[in-house]
Amino acid sequence: MNKDTIIGFVLIALVLIGFSWWNQPSAEQIEAARKQDSIETVMKEQAEKAQKEAAKTDTVVSGSAADSAAVDTTALFRSALTGTSQQVVLKNDKLQLTLDTKGGVIRKAVIKNFKSIDGTNDVTLFDKEDQNLNFMLAGKQDNIVTADLFFTPSEQTDTTVTMKAQAQNGGEIALKYRLGKDYLLSLSLETKGLANVFAPSYKEMEIEWTDHCRQQEKGYSFENRYTSIYYKEVSGGTDKLSESGDNQEETEEATDWVAFRNQFFSVALIAKDNFAKGAQLANTMDEKGSGYLKYFDAKLKTAFDPTGKNASEFEMYIGPNDFRLIKDVEEQSAFGKDLDLEQLVDLGWWLLRWINRWFTLYVFDWLTGFGFNMGIVLILITILLKVITFPMVKKSYMSSAKMRVLKPKFEEATKQYDKPEDQMKKQQEMMSLYSKYGVSPLSGCLPMLIQMPIWLAMFFFVPNAIQLRGESFLWMDDLSTYDPIVEWGTNIWGIGDHLSLTCILFCAAQLIYTWISMRQQKDQMVGQQAEQMKMMQWMMYIMPLMFFFIFNDYSSGLNFYYFISLFMSAAIMWTLRKTTNDEKLLAILEANYQANKNNPKKQSNFAARLEEMQKKADAMREQQRNRK
């Protein structure tokens, strides 16, 4: 590892710090979220007050629409604007959904067998008014809004129900639900006897879908980094709204699905006939301590057949962000599309996603198949990666060792080139010596570049691995969130409200690894390179402190992996240093020198260019002296 590699590490650290800083909400955003939450609190109190007033009577009346019905006795669905709210439950072994006859909407979703933040064995993804799905049909005279209607349930079983709202002309609107064996819910909307209600050219209905996303994990800031609206374009691309701050976006193409995603669970709405382009998507951050992360809002349009011959069909995935599970559930879809729902599991950018998709996932599945604790799995993955990369690491170390034992000879051979104007000659002489001794100063860079994508790939894989959620190891209660050794309840910028032990261990291991690497670099640098190295040492030693501010809020599983990886890297470097015989290595290099001295190699292109540049520089200096 040379100067360029060190600069690369520093730049990567700066990018990570900048990314972390950029992801944090501004003061204006926090204040806006606080105000929004205050508004919502007032609205909620008003709604509760109105509900109590309505509870005094046996009949529940639907707000403004009902008031209009009281005046306009010709309203198409006036009999459905009043009714009694009833709860309908659909359930299987993995999912329980509670539907409300008011609006015919899902009001509560419980994912079974996943530990919740309050310690229970089931996760409540949303409840009561957290989520709402509203279908709006524009008639020639009346607009039909499903949120205003009371539906009558029929054909009800544990996994199916049909909800109907009757119109005054004998027609009806029906919402049909069917829960599959896993996490896939089928939903259709169809009308009967309402063809004359709509204009002949009316072919599209509007959908308003909202969700107040609950905080499901201990780390509010960390979970928020993985909470956003995702969507897939029909052309094949998958995109998302930025996780930081408040964001709005309008889709430029038709989409197969839109999903409200938090770190480990998602609700995805899939349209058989696609959602039209121009869908309006928005997320608004909620303040820490509210129990919520973001408020999601999606305004969509999709095909609608006013004749009633064809239903508008949808599917909803309501479940965990598990890559293998989502792929299995996707095969149950009746739409015959390549939904690519597994993109809900964020495995990183294209190269990093490829590494995680085709390497890390298979290794992770293979190791978890033995029933190991997840902490042991992380250790075994680290060992496996170190074994795979060891030949490259050893090659990198031996290159540095050769430079170290040759340092006295290089300094002796180039000591006459200490003047600033002789630096090019010095470099030329160094290149010649490298060639004669058979060493390359750049040979240690490639192995480090190969290992870096693996490090970055794990940066995305570990926080999104739901298998780590709720898993304990040693002192860590949950590998998917931070492991505090002390908490103080007040948020401090850059640190948060706690100190994470695994983050401290990771930064300490980084400091030790940096110290060993710097010593190795110092032993091989010559002349001006050694002076530059001294200037950069303080930057290298401050990197672990930078990492502390970045990773203190990250999952203990990720920090633990980095700690083990760095500890093993330092141990490997120390072992290689102890087992390398410098005298034997120098003897081999001297033999190479004698062989190459008698049979000189062809000059490299770089060396030739360096020599040509030196000749031009000498010629220019000679011309300047002649002019004087």
XYZ file of C-alpha atoms in Angstrom:
628
model
C 0.000 0.000 0.000
C 1.552 3.308 -1.111
C 0.728 7.006 -0.870
C -2.015 6.822 -3.510
C -3.750 4.017 -1.647
C -3.637 6.003 1.602
C -5.094 9.042 -0.144
C -7.842 6.778 -1.497
C -8.708 5.619 2.018
C -8.841 9.202 3.251
C -11.117 10.215 0.381
C -13.414 7.266 1.076
C -13.592 8.284 4.737
C -14.418 11.852 3.776
C -17.147 10.622 1.418
C -18.661 8.480 4.188
C -18.571 11.409 6.629
C -20.096 13.730 4.081
C -22.787 11.169 3.267
C -23.627 10.750 6.961
C -23.777 14.522 7.477
C -25.847 15.034 4.336
C -28.330 12.327 5.430
C -29.084 14.117 8.694
C -32.216 16.277 8.655
C -31.660 20.006 8.819
C -32.979 22.159 11.647
C -35.717 23.413 9.331
C -36.751 19.859 8.482
C -36.834 18.857 12.154
C -38.912 21.931 12.995
C -41.255 21.218 10.075
C -41.652 17.615 11.247
C -42.372 18.863 14.783
C -45.032 21.253 13.497
C -46.513 18.538 11.302
C -46.680 16.197 14.262
C -48.363 18.932 16.337
C -50.945 19.478 13.604
C -51.583 15.755 13.391
C -51.983 15.596 17.178
C -54.611 18.344 17.121
C -56.414 16.672 14.220
C -56.300 13.352 16.030
C -57.773 14.906 19.184
C -60.537 16.521 17.141
C -61.274 13.218 15.421
C -61.428 11.396 18.774
C -63.797 14.056 20.102
C -66.037 13.696 17.067
C -65.947 9.920 17.413
C -67.078 10.149 21.045
C -69.958 12.373 20.026
C -70.934 9.936 17.290
C -70.759 7.030 19.749
C -73.751 8.471 21.630
C -75.999 7.168 18.879
C -76.344 3.642 17.573
C -75.691 4.703 14.010
C -72.334 5.956 12.756
C -72.632 8.665 10.118
C -69.990 9.416 7.521
C -68.885 13.062 7.892
C -69.247 15.530 5.096
C -70.529 12.995 2.583
C -73.376 12.053 4.916
C -74.207 15.726 5.453
C -74.426 16.111 1.698
C -76.660 13.029 1.517
C -78.977 14.559 4.086
C -79.458 17.503 1.747
C -79.194 15.691 -1.597
C -81.571 12.743 -1.451
C -80.575 11.779 -4.995
C -77.004 10.724 -4.010
C -76.189 7.478 -5.786
C -74.819 5.695 -2.682
C -76.805 7.590 -0.033
C -77.856 4.383 1.739
C -74.196 3.333 2.009
C -73.158 6.650 3.533
C -74.521 5.569 6.902
C -73.936 2.341 8.717
C -72.174 0.570 11.542
C -68.415 0.052 11.514
C -67.514 -3.626 11.804
C -64.185 -5.441 11.963
C -63.372 -8.353 9.645
C -60.261 -10.475 10.259
C -58.298 -12.415 7.635
C -55.447 -14.590 8.864
C -53.037 -17.386 8.076
C -50.007 -18.754 9.919
C -47.868 -15.714 9.108
C -50.129 -12.708 8.747
C -53.273 -11.304 10.357
C -55.201 -8.460 8.724
C -58.104 -6.528 10.239
C -60.468 -4.860 7.754
C -63.043 -2.181 8.509
C -66.417 -2.144 6.759
C -66.157 1.671 6.851
C -64.209 2.255 3.626
C -63.610 -1.459 3.132
C -59.953 -0.839 4.000
C -57.249 -2.724 5.916
C -56.871 -1.025 9.292
C -54.401 -3.300 11.001
C -51.605 -5.629 9.836
C -49.816 -7.969 12.225
C -46.798 -9.964 11.024
C -46.488 -13.050 13.185
C -43.383 -14.613 14.716
C -41.230 -11.473 14.577
C -40.333 -9.808 17.852
C -41.644 -6.269 18.186
C -39.944 -3.269 19.758
C -42.077 -3.700 22.904
C -40.967 -7.309 23.343
C -44.058 -9.143 22.053
C -43.746 -11.956 19.508
C -45.661 -10.212 16.694
C -44.965 -6.986 14.798
C -47.887 -4.590 14.285
C -46.964 -2.907 11.015
C -49.863 -0.435 11.170
C -53.077 0.026 13.154
C -56.223 2.191 13.233
C -55.655 5.336 11.158
C -51.980 4.635 10.389
C -52.753 3.452 6.871
C -55.547 4.206 4.420
C -56.281 2.984 0.881
C -58.947 5.001 -0.886
C -60.368 4.384 -4.390
C -61.991 7.350 -6.177
C -64.234 7.029 -9.243
C -65.417 10.121 -11.128
C -69.043 9.726 -12.280
C -70.974 12.022 -14.574
C -72.881 13.433 -11.606
C -71.612 11.748 -8.437
C -68.052 10.930 -7.428
C -67.687 7.563 -5.712
C -65.174 7.632 -2.842
C -64.785 4.276 -1.084
C -63.554 5.955 2.130
C -67.037 7.491 2.544
C -68.955 4.234 2.146
C -70.033 1.504 4.533
C -69.608 -1.952 3.015
C -71.453 -5.131 3.876
C -69.200 -8.222 4.263
C -70.179 -11.501 2.635
C -68.614 -14.797 1.526
C -66.355 -14.551 4.558
C -63.814 -17.222 5.562
C -60.496 -17.060 7.446
C -58.746 -15.921 4.276
C -61.445 -14.378 2.053
C -64.128 -11.736 2.215
C -66.224 -9.734 -0.245
C -67.363 -6.244 0.740
C -70.228 -4.640 -1.144
C -71.767 -1.183 -1.141
C -75.258 -0.890 -2.704
C -76.272 1.963 -4.994
C -79.784 3.410 -5.216
C -80.176 2.232 -8.822
C -79.598 -1.408 -7.854
C -75.936 -1.379 -8.827
C -73.052 -2.082 -6.484
C -69.332 -1.676 -5.925
C -67.434 -4.678 -4.536
C -64.027 -5.089 -2.920
C -62.830 -8.698 -2.853
C -59.965 -9.815 -0.613
C -58.139 -13.146 -0.606
C -55.149 -13.866 1.630
C -52.657 -16.423 0.303
C -50.608 -18.881 2.309
C -47.773 -16.459 3.005
C -47.656 -12.665 2.820
C -49.498 -12.017 -0.455
C -52.986 -10.494 -0.428
C -55.144 -10.368 -3.572
C -57.552 -7.444 -3.934
C -59.986 -6.531 -6.701
C -62.460 -3.709 -7.250
C -65.406 -4.170 -9.599
C -68.746 -2.540 -10.258
C -72.107 -3.905 -11.431
C -75.004 -1.980 -12.900
C -73.135 1.321 -12.893
C -72.191 1.611 -16.561
C -74.498 4.617 -17.085
C -72.977 6.430 -14.116
C -69.646 7.006 -15.910
C -68.793 8.795 -19.128
C -68.084 6.444 -22.086
C -64.471 7.680 -22.223
C -63.836 7.120 -18.511
C -61.149 4.415 -18.249
C -59.011 5.350 -15.236
C -59.591 5.603 -11.501
C -57.582 7.386 -8.848
C -56.064 5.840 -5.737
C -54.850 7.649 -2.652
C -52.668 5.508 -0.415
C -51.154 6.831 2.817
C -49.199 5.321 5.666
C -47.814 6.707 8.910
C -44.774 4.449 9.136
C -44.167 3.151 12.640
C -40.755 2.886 14.272
C -40.105 -0.844 14.631
C -36.456 -0.857 15.802
C -34.517 0.676 18.687
C -32.385 3.013 16.606
C -34.593 5.797 15.208
C -31.875 7.459 13.087
C -30.442 4.198 11.785
C -33.859 2.754 10.868
C -34.774 6.020 9.133
C -31.781 5.581 6.798
C -33.527 2.514 5.363
C -37.108 3.846 5.306
C -38.550 5.259 2.098
C -40.966 4.796 -0.816
C -39.765 2.324 -3.441
C -41.265 1.755 -6.884
C -40.579 -0.315 -9.996
C -41.001 1.001 -13.502
C -42.617 -1.254 -16.091
C -39.456 -0.900 -18.200
C -37.543 -2.713 -15.469
C -35.814 -0.073 -13.347
C -36.348 0.184 -9.598
C -36.023 3.508 -7.806
C -36.790 5.137 -4.475
C -37.241 8.494 -2.804
C -34.286 9.764 -0.824
C -34.367 8.571 2.793
C -33.121 11.909 4.144
C -35.466 14.816 4.769
C -38.833 15.475 3.148
C -39.093 14.460 -0.500
C -41.593 14.543 -3.357
C -41.312 12.854 -6.724
C -43.441 12.266 -9.798
C -42.848 9.059 -11.717
C -41.773 9.507 -15.328
C -42.937 6.066 -16.467
C -45.711 3.615 -15.684
C -44.958 1.459 -12.646
C -45.675 -2.135 -11.659
C -45.725 -1.461 -7.937
C -45.223 1.115 -5.214
C -44.010 0.125 -1.747
C -43.817 1.736 1.679
C -40.625 0.278 3.132
C -38.912 0.510 6.479
C -35.701 -1.256 7.463
C -37.060 -4.792 7.804
C -40.728 -4.744 6.675
C -42.634 -3.492 3.633
C -46.121 -3.013 2.252
C -46.135 -3.110 -1.559
C -49.180 -2.392 -3.750
C -49.003 -4.140 -7.124
C -51.321 -3.294 -10.042
C -52.131 -5.873 -12.690
C -52.650 -3.133 -15.307
C -49.820 -0.927 -13.971
C -49.976 2.481 -12.357
C -49.942 5.304 -14.888
C -46.934 7.586 -15.165
C -47.136 10.818 -13.243
C -47.812 9.124 -9.894
C -47.152 11.571 -7.067
C -45.058 10.145 -4.233
C -44.048 11.966 -1.054
C -42.478 11.183 2.296
C -42.338 13.493 5.320
C -40.045 12.863 8.274
C -41.458 12.544 11.767
C -39.579 13.647 14.861
C -37.695 11.303 17.154
C -39.752 10.069 20.083
C -43.091 10.212 18.252
C -43.109 6.451 17.652
C -43.159 7.047 13.897
C -40.484 7.448 11.221
C -42.123 9.025 8.176
C -45.490 9.840 6.669
C -45.935 8.290 3.202
C -48.366 9.551 0.568
C -48.933 8.053 -2.894
C -51.442 9.385 -5.430
C -51.865 6.797 -8.192
C -53.978 6.059 -11.247
C -54.779 2.724 -12.855
C -57.161 1.142 -15.357
C -60.889 0.901 -14.571
C -63.654 -0.760 -16.617
C -66.944 1.127 -16.015
C -68.961 -1.648 -17.687
C -68.041 -4.041 -14.885
C -66.816 -6.760 -17.257
C -63.246 -6.557 -15.979
C -62.246 -5.957 -12.383
C -59.323 -3.729 -11.376
C -56.961 -6.238 -9.808
C -54.223 -5.661 -7.244
C -51.905 -7.618 -5.015
C -50.315 -6.498 -1.768
C -47.110 -7.832 -0.263
C -47.230 -7.267 3.494
C -44.226 -8.863 5.104
C -40.519 -8.949 5.971
C -37.700 -7.739 3.719
C -36.209 -11.201 3.285
C -34.584 -11.688 -0.126
C -35.257 -15.429 -0.514
C -38.744 -15.238 0.979
C -39.790 -12.361 -1.299
C -38.624 -14.269 -4.374
C -40.700 -17.280 -3.269
C -43.765 -15.111 -2.613
C -43.337 -13.365 -5.963
C -43.779 -16.728 -7.703
C -47.277 -16.896 -6.169
C -48.331 -13.744 -8.015
C -51.111 -14.316 -10.533
C -50.105 -11.400 -12.752
C -47.269 -13.149 -14.611
C -44.922 -10.166 -14.290
C -41.253 -9.964 -13.446
C -41.974 -7.902 -10.356
C -38.418 -7.864 -8.993
C -39.813 -7.274 -5.500
C -36.562 -8.528 -3.967
C -35.204 -5.052 -4.760
C -36.902 -4.088 -1.492
C -33.835 -5.644 0.135
C -31.183 -2.975 -0.391
C -27.991 -4.836 -1.295
C -26.106 -1.759 -2.484
C -25.071 -0.167 -5.762
C -24.681 -2.236 -8.919
C -21.223 -3.784 -8.252
C -21.837 -4.169 -4.523
C -25.299 -5.603 -5.177
C -23.763 -8.128 -7.565
C -21.264 -9.224 -4.872
C -23.999 -9.524 -2.240
C -26.473 -11.183 -4.620
C -24.183 -13.872 -5.990
C -21.641 -14.362 -3.207
C -22.570 -13.019 0.222
C -26.170 -14.304 0.141
C -25.123 -17.836 -0.808
C -22.389 -17.941 1.843
C -24.780 -16.502 4.431
C -27.511 -19.038 3.578
C -24.996 -21.892 3.644
C -23.659 -20.965 7.091
C -27.070 -20.249 8.625
C -28.171 -23.657 7.354
C -25.963 -25.246 10.022
C -27.959 -23.512 12.748
C -25.092 -21.325 13.971
C -25.705 -18.228 16.044
C -25.669 -15.128 13.818
C -22.615 -13.749 15.605
C -20.755 -16.969 14.765
C -21.974 -16.657 11.172
C -20.422 -13.182 10.919
C -17.137 -14.507 12.306
C -17.137 -17.441 9.865
C -17.906 -15.137 6.921
C -14.965 -12.968 7.963
C -12.642 -15.977 8.207
C -13.785 -17.268 4.822
C -13.171 -13.895 3.181
C -9.732 -13.681 4.785
C -8.857 -17.152 3.483
C -9.995 -16.213 -0.037
C -8.065 -12.939 -0.054
C -4.977 -14.225 1.798
C -2.904 -14.939 -1.362
C -3.468 -11.359 -2.510
C -2.772 -9.961 0.964
C 0.456 -11.958 1.170
C 1.504 -10.730 -2.272
C 0.820 -7.173 -1.172
C 2.827 -7.674 2.033
C 5.780 -9.286 0.235
C 5.888 -6.364 -2.162
C 6.110 -4.022 0.830
C 8.724 -6.269 2.474
C 10.898 -6.121 -0.647
C 10.688 -2.343 -0.648
C 11.614 -2.346 3.054
C 14.774 -4.444 2.731
C 15.860 -2.487 -0.353
C 15.309 0.916 1.264
C 18.986 1.399 2.348
C 20.211 0.570 -1.154
C 17.692 2.916 -2.779
C 18.674 5.743 -0.435
C 22.353 5.185 -1.160
C 21.826 5.028 -4.940
C 19.726 8.207 -5.059
C 21.327 10.419 -2.411
C 22.941 12.613 -5.079
C 19.471 13.633 -6.334
C 18.321 15.651 -3.335
C 17.859 18.960 -5.150
C 14.315 19.873 -6.228
C 15.307 20.053 -9.885
C 16.721 16.517 -9.689
C 13.527 14.830 -8.514
C 12.713 13.538 -11.982
C 16.179 12.022 -12.277
C 15.660 10.469 -8.872
C 12.400 8.910 -9.983
C 14.093 7.660 -13.143
C 16.862 6.054 -11.123
C 14.324 4.491 -8.776
C 12.413 2.989 -11.705
C 15.628 1.534 -13.035
C 16.416 -0.038 -9.668
C 12.890 -1.439 -9.370
C 13.328 -3.131 -12.728
C 16.756 -4.557 -11.902
C 15.660 -5.930 -8.522
C 12.402 -7.295 -9.976
C 10.054 -5.384 -7.674
C 7.031 -3.207 -8.366
C 5.985 -0.369 -6.041
C 2.391 -0.712 -7.290
C 1.957 -4.449 -6.758
C 0.438 -3.925 -3.325
C -2.407 -1.752 -4.579
C -4.520 -4.285 -6.497
C -5.212 -6.610 -3.531
C -6.409 -3.658 -1.456
C -8.680 -2.509 -4.281
C -10.148 -6.025 -4.494
C -10.844 -6.143 -0.750
C -12.470 -2.694 -0.635
C -15.637 -3.715 -2.581
C -16.119 -6.584 -0.104
C -15.948 -4.156 2.804
C -18.438 -1.836 1.124
C -20.701 -4.749 0.140
C -20.946 -5.820 3.781
C -21.766 -2.190 4.663
C -25.050 -2.691 2.773
C -25.637 -6.390 3.459
C -25.435 -6.532 7.259
C -27.900 -3.683 8.087
C -30.457 -5.189 5.672
C -30.117 -8.818 6.802
C -33.369 -9.471 8.661
C -31.866 -12.715 9.979
C -29.805 -10.589 12.396
C -32.898 -8.843 13.762
C -33.439 -9.715 17.417
C -30.461 -12.106 17.445
C -28.165 -11.807 20.460
C -24.466 -12.642 20.709
C -22.129 -12.175 23.664
C -23.048 -8.754 25.147
C -25.070 -7.686 22.085
C -28.826 -8.036 22.650
C -29.736 -7.317 19.019
C -27.221 -7.542 16.171
C -29.414 -5.353 13.962
C -29.128 -2.247 16.169
C -26.555 -0.491 18.347
C -25.245 -1.959 21.611
C -25.022 0.870 24.179
C -22.673 0.656 27.147
C -23.998 4.011 28.352
C -27.032 6.131 27.393
C -27.847 9.676 28.480
C -31.197 10.443 26.803
C -30.113 13.722 25.133
C -29.149 13.773 21.479
C -25.635 15.108 20.767
C -24.823 15.885 17.138
C -22.467 13.308 15.651
C -22.753 10.937 18.632
C -26.427 10.605 19.458
C -27.608 9.599 22.916
C -25.338 6.633 23.584
C -21.924 5.011 23.219
C -21.829 1.757 21.257
C -19.289 -0.790 22.505
C -18.812 -2.522 19.145
C -18.192 0.877 17.526
C -15.473 1.597 20.110
C -13.904 -1.823 19.451
C -14.067 -1.257 15.691
C -12.361 2.143 15.973
C -9.706 0.712 18.331
C -8.998 -2.100 15.854
C -8.808 0.500 13.068
C -6.261 2.464 15.121
C -4.098 -0.644 15.674
C -4.322 -1.621 12.013
C -3.406 1.925 10.972
C -0.389 1.911 13.316
C 0.887 -1.360 11.857
C 0.276 -0.183 8.289
C 1.998 3.148 8.907
C 5.052 1.438 10.336
C 5.189 -0.811 7.299
C 4.840 2.157 4.942
C 7.469 4.149 6.827
C 9.980 1.313 6.523
C 9.745 1.277 2.736
C 9.511 4.991 1.855
C 12.570 6.722 0.430
C 13.516 10.399 0.446
C 10.674 12.759 -0.330
C 8.139 9.934 -0.042
C 9.140 9.465 3.610
C 8.697 13.195 4.272
C 5.241 13.134 2.665
C 4.387 10.102 4.776
C 5.138 12.004 7.979
C 2.797 14.771 6.902
C -0.022 12.295 6.282
C 0.357 10.297 9.488
C -1.904 12.546 11.542
C -4.633 12.213 8.909
C -4.422 8.428 9.057
C -4.597 8.380 12.848
C -7.636 10.658 12.909
C -9.620 8.305 10.643
C -10.697 5.977 13.505
C -12.151 9.038 15.253
C -14.050 9.919 12.067
C -15.385 6.358 11.873
C -16.615 6.624 15.474
C -18.861 9.576 14.628
C -20.175 7.721 11.561
C -20.747 4.252 13.015
C -21.774 4.903 16.638
C -25.441 4.717 15.581
C -24.990 1.768 13.206
C -25.898 -1.845 13.915
C -23.704 -3.793 16.311
C -23.554 -6.604 13.728
C -21.863 -4.336 11.178
C -19.451 -2.850 13.736
C -18.677 -6.343 15.037
C -17.908 -7.575 11.515
C -15.553 -4.653 10.884
C -13.895 -5.183 14.279
C -13.265 -8.885 13.597
C -12.103 -8.154 10.045
C -9.606 -5.486 11.126
C -8.386 -7.566 14.054
C -7.699 -10.493 11.733
C -6.033 -8.221 9.174
C -3.714 -6.836 11.859
C -2.981 -10.380 13.086
C -2.175 -11.540 9.538
C 0.177 -8.593 8.955
C 1.906 -9.177 12.300
C 2.301 -12.900 11.532
C 3.702 -12.234 8.060
C 6.168 -9.734 9.531
C 7.369 -12.234 12.116
C 7.713 -15.081 9.612
C 9.547 -13.086 6.927
C 13.321 -13.509 6.892
C 14.692 -10.192 5.652
C 18.181 -11.574 5.010
C 16.954 -14.379 2.778
C 14.608 -11.995 0.975
C 17.452 -9.546 0.348
C 19.638 -12.372 -0.970
C 16.941 -13.341 -3.472
C 16.607 -9.739 -4.597
C 20.381 -9.413 -4.991
C 20.351 -12.515 -7.183
C 17.617 -10.932 -9.290
C 19.684 -7.767 -9.531
C 22.735 -9.610 -10.812
C 20.650 -11.547 -13.345
C 18.902 -8.458 -14.625
C 22.123 -6.457 -14.620
C 23.719 -8.878 -17.082
C 20.479 -9.298 -19.041
C 18.735 -5.929 -18.806
C 14.982 -5.961 -19.365
C 13.277 -3.828 -21.941
C 12.494 -0.421 -20.543
C 8.849 -0.005 -19.533
C 6.654 2.574 -21.249
C 6.413 4.557 -18.025
C 10.176 4.586 -17.565
C 10.667 5.594 -21.204
C 8.234 8.496 -20.821
C 9.942 9.512 -17.600
C 13.311 9.527 -19.338
C 11.933 11.572 -22.237
C 10.450 14.110 -19.810
C 13.796 14.338 -18.030
C 15.593 15.031 -21.308
C 13.151 17.807 -22.183
C 13.509 19.331 -18.706
C 17.330 19.254 -19.002
C 17.132 20.872 -22.433
C 14.918 23.672 -21.131
C 17.269 24.359 -18.197
C 20.218 24.432 -20.592
C 18.437 26.986 -22.822
C 17.698 29.178 -19.804
C 21.368 29.115 -18.748
C 22.501 30.061 -22.297
C 20.123 33.043 -22.336
C 21.556 34.313 -19.078
